[in-house]
Coordinates of C-alpha atoms in Angstrom, one line a residue:
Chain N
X1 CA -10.7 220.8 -126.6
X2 CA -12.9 221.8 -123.7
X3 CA -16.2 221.8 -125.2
X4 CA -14.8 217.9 -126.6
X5 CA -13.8 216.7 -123.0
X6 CA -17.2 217.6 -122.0
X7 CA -19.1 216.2 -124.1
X8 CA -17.0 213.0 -123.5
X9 CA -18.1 213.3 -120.4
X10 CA -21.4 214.3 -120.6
X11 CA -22.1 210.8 -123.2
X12 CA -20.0 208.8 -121.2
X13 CA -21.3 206.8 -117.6
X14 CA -18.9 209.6 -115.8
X15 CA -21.6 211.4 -116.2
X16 CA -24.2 209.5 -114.2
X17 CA -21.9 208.8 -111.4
X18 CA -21.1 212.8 -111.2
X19 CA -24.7 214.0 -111.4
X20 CA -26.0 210.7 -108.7
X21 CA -25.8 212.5 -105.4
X22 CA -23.7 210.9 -102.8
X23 CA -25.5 208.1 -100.6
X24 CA -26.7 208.8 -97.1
X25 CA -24.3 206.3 -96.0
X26 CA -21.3 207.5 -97.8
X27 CA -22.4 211.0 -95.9
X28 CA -22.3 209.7 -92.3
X29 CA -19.7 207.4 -93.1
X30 CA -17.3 210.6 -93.6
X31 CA -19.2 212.5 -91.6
X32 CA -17.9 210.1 -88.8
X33 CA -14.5 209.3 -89.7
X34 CA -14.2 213.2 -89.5
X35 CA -15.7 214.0 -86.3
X36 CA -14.1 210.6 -84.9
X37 CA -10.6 212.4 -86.4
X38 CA -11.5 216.0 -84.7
X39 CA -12.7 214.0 -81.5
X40 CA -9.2 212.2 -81.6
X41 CA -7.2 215.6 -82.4
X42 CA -9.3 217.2 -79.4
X43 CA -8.6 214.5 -76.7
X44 CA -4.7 214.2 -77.9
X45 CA -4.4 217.8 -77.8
X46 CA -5.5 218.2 -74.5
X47 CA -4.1 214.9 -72.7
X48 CA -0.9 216.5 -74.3
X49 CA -1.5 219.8 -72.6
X50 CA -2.6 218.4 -69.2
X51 CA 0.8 216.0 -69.4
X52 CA 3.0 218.9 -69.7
X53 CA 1.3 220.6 -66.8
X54 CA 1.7 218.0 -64.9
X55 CA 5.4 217.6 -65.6
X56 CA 5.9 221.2 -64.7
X57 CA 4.3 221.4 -61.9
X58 CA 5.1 217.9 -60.3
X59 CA 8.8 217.5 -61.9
X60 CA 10.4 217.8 -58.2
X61 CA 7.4 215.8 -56.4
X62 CA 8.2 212.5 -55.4
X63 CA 11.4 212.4 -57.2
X64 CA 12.6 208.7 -55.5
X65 CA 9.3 207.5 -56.9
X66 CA 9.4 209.3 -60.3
X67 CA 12.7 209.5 -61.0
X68 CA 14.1 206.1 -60.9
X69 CA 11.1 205.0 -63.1
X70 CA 12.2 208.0 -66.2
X71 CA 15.5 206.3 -66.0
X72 CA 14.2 203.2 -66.6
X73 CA 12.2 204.6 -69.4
X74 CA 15.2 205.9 -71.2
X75 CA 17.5 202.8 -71.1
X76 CA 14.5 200.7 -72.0
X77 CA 13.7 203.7 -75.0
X78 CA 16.8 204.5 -75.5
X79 CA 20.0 202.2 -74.3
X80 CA 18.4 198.5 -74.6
X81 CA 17.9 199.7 -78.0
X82 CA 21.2 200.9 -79.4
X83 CA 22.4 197.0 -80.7
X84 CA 19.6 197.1 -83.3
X85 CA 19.8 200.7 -83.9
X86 CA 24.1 200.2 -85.0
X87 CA 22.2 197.5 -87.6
X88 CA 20.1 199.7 -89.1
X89 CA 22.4 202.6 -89.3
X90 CA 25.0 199.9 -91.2
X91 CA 22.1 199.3 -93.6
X92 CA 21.1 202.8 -94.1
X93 CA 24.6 204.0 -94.5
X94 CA 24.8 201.2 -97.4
X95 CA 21.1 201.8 -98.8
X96 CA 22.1 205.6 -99.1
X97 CA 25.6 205.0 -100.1
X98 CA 25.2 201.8 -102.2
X99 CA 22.7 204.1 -104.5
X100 CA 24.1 207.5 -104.2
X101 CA 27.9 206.2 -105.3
X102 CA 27.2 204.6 -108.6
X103 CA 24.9 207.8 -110.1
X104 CA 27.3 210.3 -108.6
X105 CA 30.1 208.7 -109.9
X106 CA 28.2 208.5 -113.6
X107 CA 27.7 212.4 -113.6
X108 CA 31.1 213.1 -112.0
X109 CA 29.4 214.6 -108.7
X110 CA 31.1 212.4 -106.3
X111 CA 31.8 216.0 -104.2
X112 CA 28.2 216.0 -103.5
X113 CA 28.6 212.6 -101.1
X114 CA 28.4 214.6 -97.9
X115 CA 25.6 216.8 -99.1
X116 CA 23.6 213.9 -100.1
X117 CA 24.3 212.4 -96.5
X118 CA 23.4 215.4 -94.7
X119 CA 20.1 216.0 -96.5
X120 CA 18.9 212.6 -96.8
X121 CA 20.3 211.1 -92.8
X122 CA 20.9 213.8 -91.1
X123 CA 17.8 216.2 -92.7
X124 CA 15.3 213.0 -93.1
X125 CA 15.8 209.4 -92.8
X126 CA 17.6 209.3 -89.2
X127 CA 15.0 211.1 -87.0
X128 CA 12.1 209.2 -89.3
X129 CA 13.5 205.9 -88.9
X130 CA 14.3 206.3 -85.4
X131 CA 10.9 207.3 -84.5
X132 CA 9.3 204.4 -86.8
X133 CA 11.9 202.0 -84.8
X134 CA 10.8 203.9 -81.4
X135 CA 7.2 203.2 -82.1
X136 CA 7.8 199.7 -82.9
X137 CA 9.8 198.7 -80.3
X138 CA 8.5 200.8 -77.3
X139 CA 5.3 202.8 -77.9
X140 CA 3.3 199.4 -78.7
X141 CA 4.7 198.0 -75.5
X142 CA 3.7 201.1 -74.0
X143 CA 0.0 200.9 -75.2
X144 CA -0.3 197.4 -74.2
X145 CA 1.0 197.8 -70.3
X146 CA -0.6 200.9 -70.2
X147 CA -4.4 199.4 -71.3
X148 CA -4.3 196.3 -69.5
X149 CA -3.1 198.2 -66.6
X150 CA -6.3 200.3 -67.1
X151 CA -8.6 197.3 -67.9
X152 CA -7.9 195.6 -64.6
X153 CA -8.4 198.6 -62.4
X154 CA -4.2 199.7 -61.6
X155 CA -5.1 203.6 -62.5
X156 CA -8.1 203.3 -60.0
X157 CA -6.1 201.7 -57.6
X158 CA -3.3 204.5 -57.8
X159 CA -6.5 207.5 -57.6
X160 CA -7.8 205.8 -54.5
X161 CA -4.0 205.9 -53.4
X162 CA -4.1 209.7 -54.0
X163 CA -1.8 209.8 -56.6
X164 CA -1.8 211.0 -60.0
X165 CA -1.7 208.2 -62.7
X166 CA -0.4 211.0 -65.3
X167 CA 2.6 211.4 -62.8
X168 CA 3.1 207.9 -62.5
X169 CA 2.5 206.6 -65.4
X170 CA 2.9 208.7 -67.9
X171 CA 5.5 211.9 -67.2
X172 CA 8.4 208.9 -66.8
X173 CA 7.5 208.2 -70.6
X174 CA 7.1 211.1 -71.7
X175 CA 10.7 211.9 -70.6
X176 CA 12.1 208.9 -70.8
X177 CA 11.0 208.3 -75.1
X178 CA 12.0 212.1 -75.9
X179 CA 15.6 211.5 -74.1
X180 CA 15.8 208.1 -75.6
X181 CA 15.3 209.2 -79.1
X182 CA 17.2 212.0 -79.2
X183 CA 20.1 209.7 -78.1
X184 CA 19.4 206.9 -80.5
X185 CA 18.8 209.3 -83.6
X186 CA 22.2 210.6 -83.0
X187 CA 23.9 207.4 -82.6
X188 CA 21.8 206.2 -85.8
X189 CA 22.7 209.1 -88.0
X190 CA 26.5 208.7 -86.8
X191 CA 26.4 205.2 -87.7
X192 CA 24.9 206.0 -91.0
X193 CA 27.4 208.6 -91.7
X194 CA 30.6 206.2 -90.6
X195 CA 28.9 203.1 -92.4
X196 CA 28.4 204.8 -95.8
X197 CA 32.0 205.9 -95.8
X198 CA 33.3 202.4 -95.4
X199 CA 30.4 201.4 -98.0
X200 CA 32.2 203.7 -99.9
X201 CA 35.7 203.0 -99.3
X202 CA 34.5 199.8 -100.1
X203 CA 33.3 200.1 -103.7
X204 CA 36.7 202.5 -103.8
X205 CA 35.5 205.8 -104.2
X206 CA 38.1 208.1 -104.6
X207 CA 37.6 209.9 -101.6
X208 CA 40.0 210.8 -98.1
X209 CA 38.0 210.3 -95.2
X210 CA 39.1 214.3 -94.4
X211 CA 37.6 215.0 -97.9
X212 CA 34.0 213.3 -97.0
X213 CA 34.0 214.7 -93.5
X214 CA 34.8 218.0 -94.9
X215 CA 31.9 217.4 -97.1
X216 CA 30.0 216.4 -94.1
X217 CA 30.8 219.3 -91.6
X218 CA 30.7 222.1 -94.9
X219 CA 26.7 220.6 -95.7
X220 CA 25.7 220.9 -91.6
X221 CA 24.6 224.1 -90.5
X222 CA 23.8 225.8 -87.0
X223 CA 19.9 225.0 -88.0
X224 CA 20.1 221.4 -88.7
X225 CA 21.6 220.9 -85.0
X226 CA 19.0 223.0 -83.7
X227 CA 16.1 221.2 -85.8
X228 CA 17.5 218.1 -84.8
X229 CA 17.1 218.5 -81.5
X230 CA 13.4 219.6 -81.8
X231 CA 12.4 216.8 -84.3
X232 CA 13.2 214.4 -82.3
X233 CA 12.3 215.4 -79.1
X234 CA 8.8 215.8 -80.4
X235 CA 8.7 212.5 -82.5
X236 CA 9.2 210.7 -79.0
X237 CA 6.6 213.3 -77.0
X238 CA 4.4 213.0 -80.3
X239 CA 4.9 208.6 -79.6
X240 CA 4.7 208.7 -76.1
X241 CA 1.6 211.0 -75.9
X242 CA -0.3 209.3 -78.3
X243 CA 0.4 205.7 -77.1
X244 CA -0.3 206.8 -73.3
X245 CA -3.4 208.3 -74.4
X246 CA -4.6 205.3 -76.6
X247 CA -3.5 203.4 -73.7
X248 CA -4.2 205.2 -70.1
X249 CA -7.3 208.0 -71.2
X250 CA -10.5 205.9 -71.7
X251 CA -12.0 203.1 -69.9
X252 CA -10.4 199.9 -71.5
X253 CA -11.8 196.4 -71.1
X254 CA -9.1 193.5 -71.7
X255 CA -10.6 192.9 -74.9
X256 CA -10.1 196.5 -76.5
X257 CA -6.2 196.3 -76.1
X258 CA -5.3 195.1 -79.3
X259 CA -7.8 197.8 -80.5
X260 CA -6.4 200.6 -78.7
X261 CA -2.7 199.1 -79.7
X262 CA -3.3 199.4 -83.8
X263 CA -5.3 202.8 -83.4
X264 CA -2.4 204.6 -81.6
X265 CA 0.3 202.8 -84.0
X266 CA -1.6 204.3 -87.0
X267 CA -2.1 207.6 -85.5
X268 CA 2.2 207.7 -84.1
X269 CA 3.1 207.2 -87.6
X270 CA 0.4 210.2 -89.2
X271 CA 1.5 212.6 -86.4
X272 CA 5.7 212.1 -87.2
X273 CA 5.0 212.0 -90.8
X274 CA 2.9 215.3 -90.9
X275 CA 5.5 216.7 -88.4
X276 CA 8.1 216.0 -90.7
X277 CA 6.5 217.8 -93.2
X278 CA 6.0 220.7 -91.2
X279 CA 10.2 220.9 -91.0
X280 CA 10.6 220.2 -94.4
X281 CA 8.5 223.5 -95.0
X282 CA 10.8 225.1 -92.4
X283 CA 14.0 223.9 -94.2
X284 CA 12.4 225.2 -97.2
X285 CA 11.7 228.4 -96.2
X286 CA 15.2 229.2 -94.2
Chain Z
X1 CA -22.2 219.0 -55.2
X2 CA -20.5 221.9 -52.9
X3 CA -16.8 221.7 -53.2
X4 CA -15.0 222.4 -49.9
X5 CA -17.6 224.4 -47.7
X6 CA -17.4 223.3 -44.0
X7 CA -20.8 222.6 -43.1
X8 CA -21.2 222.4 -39.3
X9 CA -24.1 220.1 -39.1
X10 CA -22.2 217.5 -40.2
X11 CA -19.0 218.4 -39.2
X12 CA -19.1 215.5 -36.6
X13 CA -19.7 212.8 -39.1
X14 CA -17.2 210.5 -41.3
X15 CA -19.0 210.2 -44.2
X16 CA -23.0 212.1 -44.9
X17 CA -24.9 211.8 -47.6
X18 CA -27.9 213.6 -48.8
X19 CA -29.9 212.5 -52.1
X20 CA -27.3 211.1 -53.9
X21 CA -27.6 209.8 -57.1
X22 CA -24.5 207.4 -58.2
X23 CA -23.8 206.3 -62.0
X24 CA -22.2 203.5 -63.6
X25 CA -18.2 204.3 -64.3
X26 CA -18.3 202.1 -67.1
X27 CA -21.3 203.6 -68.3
X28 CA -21.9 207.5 -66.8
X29 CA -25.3 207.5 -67.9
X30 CA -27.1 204.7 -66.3
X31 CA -27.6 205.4 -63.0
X32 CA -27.4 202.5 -60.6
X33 CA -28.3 204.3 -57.2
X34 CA -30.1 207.4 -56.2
X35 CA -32.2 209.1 -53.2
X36 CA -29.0 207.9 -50.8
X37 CA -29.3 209.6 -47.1
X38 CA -26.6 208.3 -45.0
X39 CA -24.2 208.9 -42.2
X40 CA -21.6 207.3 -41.0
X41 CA -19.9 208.6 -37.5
X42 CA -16.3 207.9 -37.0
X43 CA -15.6 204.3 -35.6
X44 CA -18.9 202.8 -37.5
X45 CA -18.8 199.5 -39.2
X46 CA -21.3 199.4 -41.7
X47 CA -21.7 196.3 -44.0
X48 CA -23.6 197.2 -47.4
X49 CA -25.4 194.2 -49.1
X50 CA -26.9 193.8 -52.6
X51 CA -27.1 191.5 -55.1
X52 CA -24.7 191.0 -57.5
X53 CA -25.1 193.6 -60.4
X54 CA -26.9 195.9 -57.8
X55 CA -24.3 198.8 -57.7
X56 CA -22.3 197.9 -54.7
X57 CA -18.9 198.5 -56.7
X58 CA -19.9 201.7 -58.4
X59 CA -21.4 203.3 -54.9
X60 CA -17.9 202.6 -53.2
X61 CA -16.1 203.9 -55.6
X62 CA -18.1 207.2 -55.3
X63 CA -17.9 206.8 -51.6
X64 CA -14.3 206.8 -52.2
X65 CA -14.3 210.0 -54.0
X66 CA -13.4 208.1 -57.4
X67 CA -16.3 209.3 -59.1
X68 CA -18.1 212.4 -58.3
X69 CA -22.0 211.5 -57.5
X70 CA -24.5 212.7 -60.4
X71 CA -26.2 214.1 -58.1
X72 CA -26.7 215.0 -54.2
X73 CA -24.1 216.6 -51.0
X74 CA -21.6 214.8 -49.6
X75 CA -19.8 215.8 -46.9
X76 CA -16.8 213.8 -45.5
X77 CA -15.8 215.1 -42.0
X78 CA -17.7 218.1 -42.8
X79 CA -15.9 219.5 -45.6
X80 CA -17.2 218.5 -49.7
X81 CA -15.7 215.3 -50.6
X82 CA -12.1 215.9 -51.9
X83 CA -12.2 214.5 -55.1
X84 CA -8.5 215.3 -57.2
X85 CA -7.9 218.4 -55.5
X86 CA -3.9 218.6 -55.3
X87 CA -4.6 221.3 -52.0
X88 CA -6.9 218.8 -50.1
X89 CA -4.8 216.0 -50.7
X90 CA -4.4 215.3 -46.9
X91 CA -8.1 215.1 -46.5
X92 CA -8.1 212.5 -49.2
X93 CA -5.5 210.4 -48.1
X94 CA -7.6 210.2 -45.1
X95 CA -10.1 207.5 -46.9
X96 CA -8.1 204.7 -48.1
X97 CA -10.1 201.6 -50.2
X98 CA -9.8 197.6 -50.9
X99 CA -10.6 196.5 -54.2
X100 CA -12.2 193.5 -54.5
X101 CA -9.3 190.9 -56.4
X102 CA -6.8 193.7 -54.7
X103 CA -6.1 195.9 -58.0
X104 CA -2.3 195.5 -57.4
X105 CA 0.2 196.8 -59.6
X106 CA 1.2 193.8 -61.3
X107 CA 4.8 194.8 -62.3
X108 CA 5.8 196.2 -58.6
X109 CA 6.6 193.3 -56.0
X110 CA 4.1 192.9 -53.0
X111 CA 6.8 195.0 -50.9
X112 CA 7.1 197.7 -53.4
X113 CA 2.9 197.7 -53.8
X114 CA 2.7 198.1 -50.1
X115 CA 4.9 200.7 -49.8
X116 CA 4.2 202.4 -52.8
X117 CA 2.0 205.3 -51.4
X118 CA 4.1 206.1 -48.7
X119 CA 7.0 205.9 -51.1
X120 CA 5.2 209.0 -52.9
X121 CA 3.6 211.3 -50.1
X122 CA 6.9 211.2 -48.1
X123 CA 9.1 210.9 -50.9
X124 CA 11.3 207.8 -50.1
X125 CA 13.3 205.0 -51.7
X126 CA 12.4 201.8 -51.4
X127 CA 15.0 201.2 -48.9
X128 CA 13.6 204.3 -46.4
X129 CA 10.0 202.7 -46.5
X130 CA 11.4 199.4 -45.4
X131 CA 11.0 199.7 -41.9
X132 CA 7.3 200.6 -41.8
X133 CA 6.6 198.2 -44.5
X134 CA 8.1 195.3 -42.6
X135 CA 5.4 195.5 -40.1
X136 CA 2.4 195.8 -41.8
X137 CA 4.2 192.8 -43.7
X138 CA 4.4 190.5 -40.6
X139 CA 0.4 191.8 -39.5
X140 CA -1.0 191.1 -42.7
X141 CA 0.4 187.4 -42.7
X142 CA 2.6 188.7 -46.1
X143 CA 6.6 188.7 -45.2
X144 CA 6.8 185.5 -46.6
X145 CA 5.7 187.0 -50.2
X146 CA 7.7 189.9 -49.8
X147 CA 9.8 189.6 -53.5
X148 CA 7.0 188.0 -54.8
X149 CA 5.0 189.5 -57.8
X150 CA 1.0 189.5 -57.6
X151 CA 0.7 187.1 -60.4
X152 CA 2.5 184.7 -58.6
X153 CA -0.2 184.6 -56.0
X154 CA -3.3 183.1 -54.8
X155 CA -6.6 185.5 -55.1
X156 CA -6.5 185.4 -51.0
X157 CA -2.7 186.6 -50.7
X158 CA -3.7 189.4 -53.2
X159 CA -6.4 190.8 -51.2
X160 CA -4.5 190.5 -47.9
X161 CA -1.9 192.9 -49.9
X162 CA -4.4 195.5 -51.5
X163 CA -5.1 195.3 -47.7
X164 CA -2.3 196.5 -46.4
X165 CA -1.4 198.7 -49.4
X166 CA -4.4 200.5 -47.4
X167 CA -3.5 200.5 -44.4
X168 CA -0.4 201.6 -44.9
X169 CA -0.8 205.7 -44.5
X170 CA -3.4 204.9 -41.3
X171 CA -6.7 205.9 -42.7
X172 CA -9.5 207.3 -40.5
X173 CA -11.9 205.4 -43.4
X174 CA -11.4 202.4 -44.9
X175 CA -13.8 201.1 -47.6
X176 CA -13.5 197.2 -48.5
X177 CA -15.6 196.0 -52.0
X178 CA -16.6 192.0 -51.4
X179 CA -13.7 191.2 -49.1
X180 CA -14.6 187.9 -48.3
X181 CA -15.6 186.7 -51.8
X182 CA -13.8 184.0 -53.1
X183 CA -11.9 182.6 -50.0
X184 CA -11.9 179.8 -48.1
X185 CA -13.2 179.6 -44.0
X186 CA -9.5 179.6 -42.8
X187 CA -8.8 183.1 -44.6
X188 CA -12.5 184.6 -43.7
X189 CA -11.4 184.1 -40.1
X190 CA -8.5 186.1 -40.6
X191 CA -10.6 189.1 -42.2
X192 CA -13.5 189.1 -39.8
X193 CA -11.1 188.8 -37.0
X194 CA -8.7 191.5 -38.3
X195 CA -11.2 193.7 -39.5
X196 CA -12.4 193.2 -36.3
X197 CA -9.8 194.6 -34.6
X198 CA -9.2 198.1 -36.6
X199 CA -13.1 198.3 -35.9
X200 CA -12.0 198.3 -31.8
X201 CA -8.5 200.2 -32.5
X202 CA -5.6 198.4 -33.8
X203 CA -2.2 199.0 -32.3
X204 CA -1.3 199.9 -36.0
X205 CA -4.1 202.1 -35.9
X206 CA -2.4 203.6 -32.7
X207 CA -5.8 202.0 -30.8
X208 CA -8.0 204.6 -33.0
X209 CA -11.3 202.7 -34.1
X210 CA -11.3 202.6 -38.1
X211 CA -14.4 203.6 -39.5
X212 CA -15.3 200.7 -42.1
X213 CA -17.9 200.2 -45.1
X214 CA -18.1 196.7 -46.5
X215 CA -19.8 195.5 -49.5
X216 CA -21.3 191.9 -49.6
X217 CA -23.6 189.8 -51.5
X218 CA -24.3 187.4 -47.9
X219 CA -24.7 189.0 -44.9
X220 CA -24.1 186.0 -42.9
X221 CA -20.1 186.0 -42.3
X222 CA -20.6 189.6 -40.5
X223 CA -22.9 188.5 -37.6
X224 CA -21.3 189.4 -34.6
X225 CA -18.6 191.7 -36.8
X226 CA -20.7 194.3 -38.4
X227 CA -22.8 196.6 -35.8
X228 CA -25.0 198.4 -38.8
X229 CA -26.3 197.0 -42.1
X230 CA -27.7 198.1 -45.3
X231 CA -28.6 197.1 -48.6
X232 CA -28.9 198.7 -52.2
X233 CA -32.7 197.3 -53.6
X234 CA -34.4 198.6 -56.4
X235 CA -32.0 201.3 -56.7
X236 CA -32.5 202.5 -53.7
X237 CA -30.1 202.3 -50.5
X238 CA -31.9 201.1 -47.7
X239 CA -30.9 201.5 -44.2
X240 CA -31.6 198.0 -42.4
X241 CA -30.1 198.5 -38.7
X242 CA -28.4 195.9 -36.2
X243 CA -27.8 192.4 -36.7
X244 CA -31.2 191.8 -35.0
X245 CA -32.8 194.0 -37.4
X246 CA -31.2 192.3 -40.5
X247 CA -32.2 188.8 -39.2
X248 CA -35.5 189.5 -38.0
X249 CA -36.6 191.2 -41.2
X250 CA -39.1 189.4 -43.7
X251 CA -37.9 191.5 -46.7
X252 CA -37.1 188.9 -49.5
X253 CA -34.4 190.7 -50.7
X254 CA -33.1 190.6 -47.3
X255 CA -33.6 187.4 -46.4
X256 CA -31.8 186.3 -49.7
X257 CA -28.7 187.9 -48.6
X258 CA -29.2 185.9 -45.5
X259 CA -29.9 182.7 -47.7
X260 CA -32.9 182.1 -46.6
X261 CA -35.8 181.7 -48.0
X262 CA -38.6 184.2 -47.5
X263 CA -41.4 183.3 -44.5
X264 CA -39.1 180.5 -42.9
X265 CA -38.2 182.5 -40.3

């Protein structure tokens, strides 16, 4: 079997294409996309870092300035946002629900409802959604402001001024995104959870709502509480960080906006995805 | 370039620079000045000429400590230039700057601009910095505008606001890039005369004379304004003198910022 799948390929045009060495510009070409990815990974890491210094250090200084601007951050990330988030939490709740019902029901599992919920909202889909939503509806707003405040001189002005643009500009988002869409995730996932039970009800599940939230409460441990809570805090530092930097780190001109606006969109969405990744490894292991 | 060192020979000097070399910020590798020696006492009014494209921009922003020189020592009352230093922040805040087109913030109202930086060094609401903004407000020719946001304004209104945004914590040193480009003769009289005045000592001032750098690309508007000029040619900063000086000179580059053609005078 061997010796005949290599001889397949050795008479077959795989061959050539395996044996032709890699073109120069293939080689640079990844050759750059990976030292523009470690370049990125660099800068991100460290504007993070220097951000979080600066919130420590600076989180009483100036506080009528500061302050009133992080509350404006977490209505606009987190309040202004709840109408569309009860929407989506109605549709997830039926998505989850609609599917989960009619194959549970075929294999006589219909106990497992809550389970399914918790893994699937509370585990997965609620702090991922939220953080897609976030990112859509804030953090590309954010990049914008934030580079065509840079392209026409605003973080120049505030450094003449003697005050620090990542105090201004950015430890108010920072705060204001991770608050927000801790907030928003809860809301979603209990709208999700509420939602699917009337989906349910609906399509008339035999079920008591003191059965489902049994199921609910027995499927929830201490740990998903806790991982909550860290999830989504770091999707919204993970948004806000990369957005601010996209938007605030480099010398912009107008022109480069958009730019800058797709590159920190693609890069939000890689970071939350590979964080959530990391959790699933943690659920997995504990 | 020696951080914070005291240095007595120049202790008695605003600003003193010794072979300085000054990059582009858009581009840190192309160096647009070098070989600057220069002092400026406290109370000077220096006016800076060049073409356009000559550096003018890029030098005031390193003189304003907003990018550090490539090369050089400069000293600002004696002590290394405070740069982002949170320790020698009083030092800094003692060298304020006027962009040209003003460089407000676009989504704070011409009050809330204004008051902005004392807002943040003294920690107030926007209600506590009222009554010293109010003033500056009524000085500047701005209480009418108040509520308004910069995009609702005229270039001219703008300027007069990233004007008093730097006035407004009293510095000893006030930098202006091209503050008369781009208006018309009614609001030029208002600069030269105004500036003017904090060159003598304005009340708001408390009578202490403002030591001022301007930038310009016509040297013309600051007769009688300006006591000492110089010009950036050839990448090199050139030290031109008094009024007198400036107009007797047969330099072409000179006489251009003059807008006159060489030999006709």
């Amino acid at each position: 079997m061997h010796r005949g799948n290599a001889s397949t390929v050795e008479s077959s045009p795989a061959r050539f294409l395996i044996r032709v060495p890699v073109p120069r510009s293939c080689a640079h070409y990844l050759g750059r996309r990976l030292f523009r990815f470690l370049w990125t990974v660099h800068g991100l890491g460290a504007f993070a870092l220097i951000t979080l210094g600066v919130m420590i250090t600076k989180c009483r200084a100036s506080s009528r300035v500061i302050y009133p601007l992080a509350i404006h951050e977490i209505s606009r990330a987190g309040l202004r946002l709840l109408p569309m988030f009860l929407l989506v939490a109605a549709a997830l709740g039926l998505v989850v629900i609609g599917q989960a019902v009619s194959w549970l029901t075929r294999i006589g599992a219909i106990n497992y409802l809550g389970t399914i919920m918790v893994i699937v909202v509370v585990r997965e889909l609620g702090p991922l959604i939220a953080a897609m939503l976030l990112l859509a509806r804030v953090g590309t707003a954010n990049v914008v402001e934030l580079a065509t405040a840079r392209a026409l001189g605003e973080v120049e002005a505030l450094e003449a001024l003697g005050i620090d643009p990542l105090h201004y500009f950015v430890a108010p988002r920072v705060f204001g995104m991770a608050v927000g869409i801790f907030s928003l995730t809860i809301y979603l996932i209990l709208g999700a959870l509420v939602s699917g039970y009337l989906w349910a009800f609906v399509q008339e599940v035999p079920l008591q709502p003191a059965d489902y939230f049994r199921q609910l409460a027995a499927a929830l441990s201490g740990l998903d509480f806790a991982l909550l809570a860290v999830k989504t805090g770091l999707f919204g530092f993970i948004i806000a960080i990369v957005t601010c930097y996209h938007g605030l780190a480099q010398p912009l001109r107008l022109e480069e906006v958009s730019h800058a606006t797709v590159r920190a969109v693609a890069q939000s969405v890689i970071a939350c995805v590979l964080l959530d990744a990391l959790f699933i490894v943690i659920y997995l292991i504990f | 370039m020696k951080a914070a060192a005291s240095n007595p020979a120049v202790a008695g000097l605003a600003l003193e620079m010794r072979g300085i070399a000054v990059a582009a910020m858009a581009d840190p590798g192309t160096i647009l000045v070098e070989g600057v020696d220069w002092s400026v006492a406290p109370g000077d009014f220096w006016v800076v000429g060049g073409q356009q494209g000559s550096g003018k921009t890029d030098f005031l922003l390193m003189t304003g400590g907003l990018t550090a020189p490539v090369n050089g020592a400069y000293h600002f009352f004696g002590n290394g230039m405070p740069m982002f230093e949170e320790n020698r922040l009083g030092e800094r805040l003692q060298l304020s700057m006027v962009f040209d087109e003003g460089k407000l913030f676009n989504r704070l109202t011409v009050s809330e601009n204004v008051s902005l930086p004392l807002r943040y060094h003294r920690n107030l609401t926007v209600a506590g910095a009222d009554a010293e903004v109010r003033p500056l407000l009524d000085l500047t020719g701005m209480e009418s505008w108040a509520d308004s946001t910069p995009g609702a304004m005229a270039l001219a209104w703008r300027k007069r606001v990233g004007l008093a945004r730097a006035l407004m914590l009293k510095p000893r040193v006030l930098l202006l890039d091209n503050p008369l480009s781009g208006l018309d003769l009614r609001h030029r009289g208002w600069w030269l005369n105004f500036l003017g005045q904090l060159s003598r000592g304005h009340p708001w001032m408390e009578g202490r004379p403002t030591t001022l750098v301007v930038t310009t690309h016509d040297f013309r508007p600051w007769q009688g304004v300006g006591r000492q000029f110089a010009m950036l040619k050839d990448r090199r900063f050139v030290v031109l003198g008094s009024w007198q000086q400036v107009n007797a000179a047969s330099d072409e580059r000179v006489r251009e910022l003059l807008a006159v053609e060489a030999g006709s005078n």
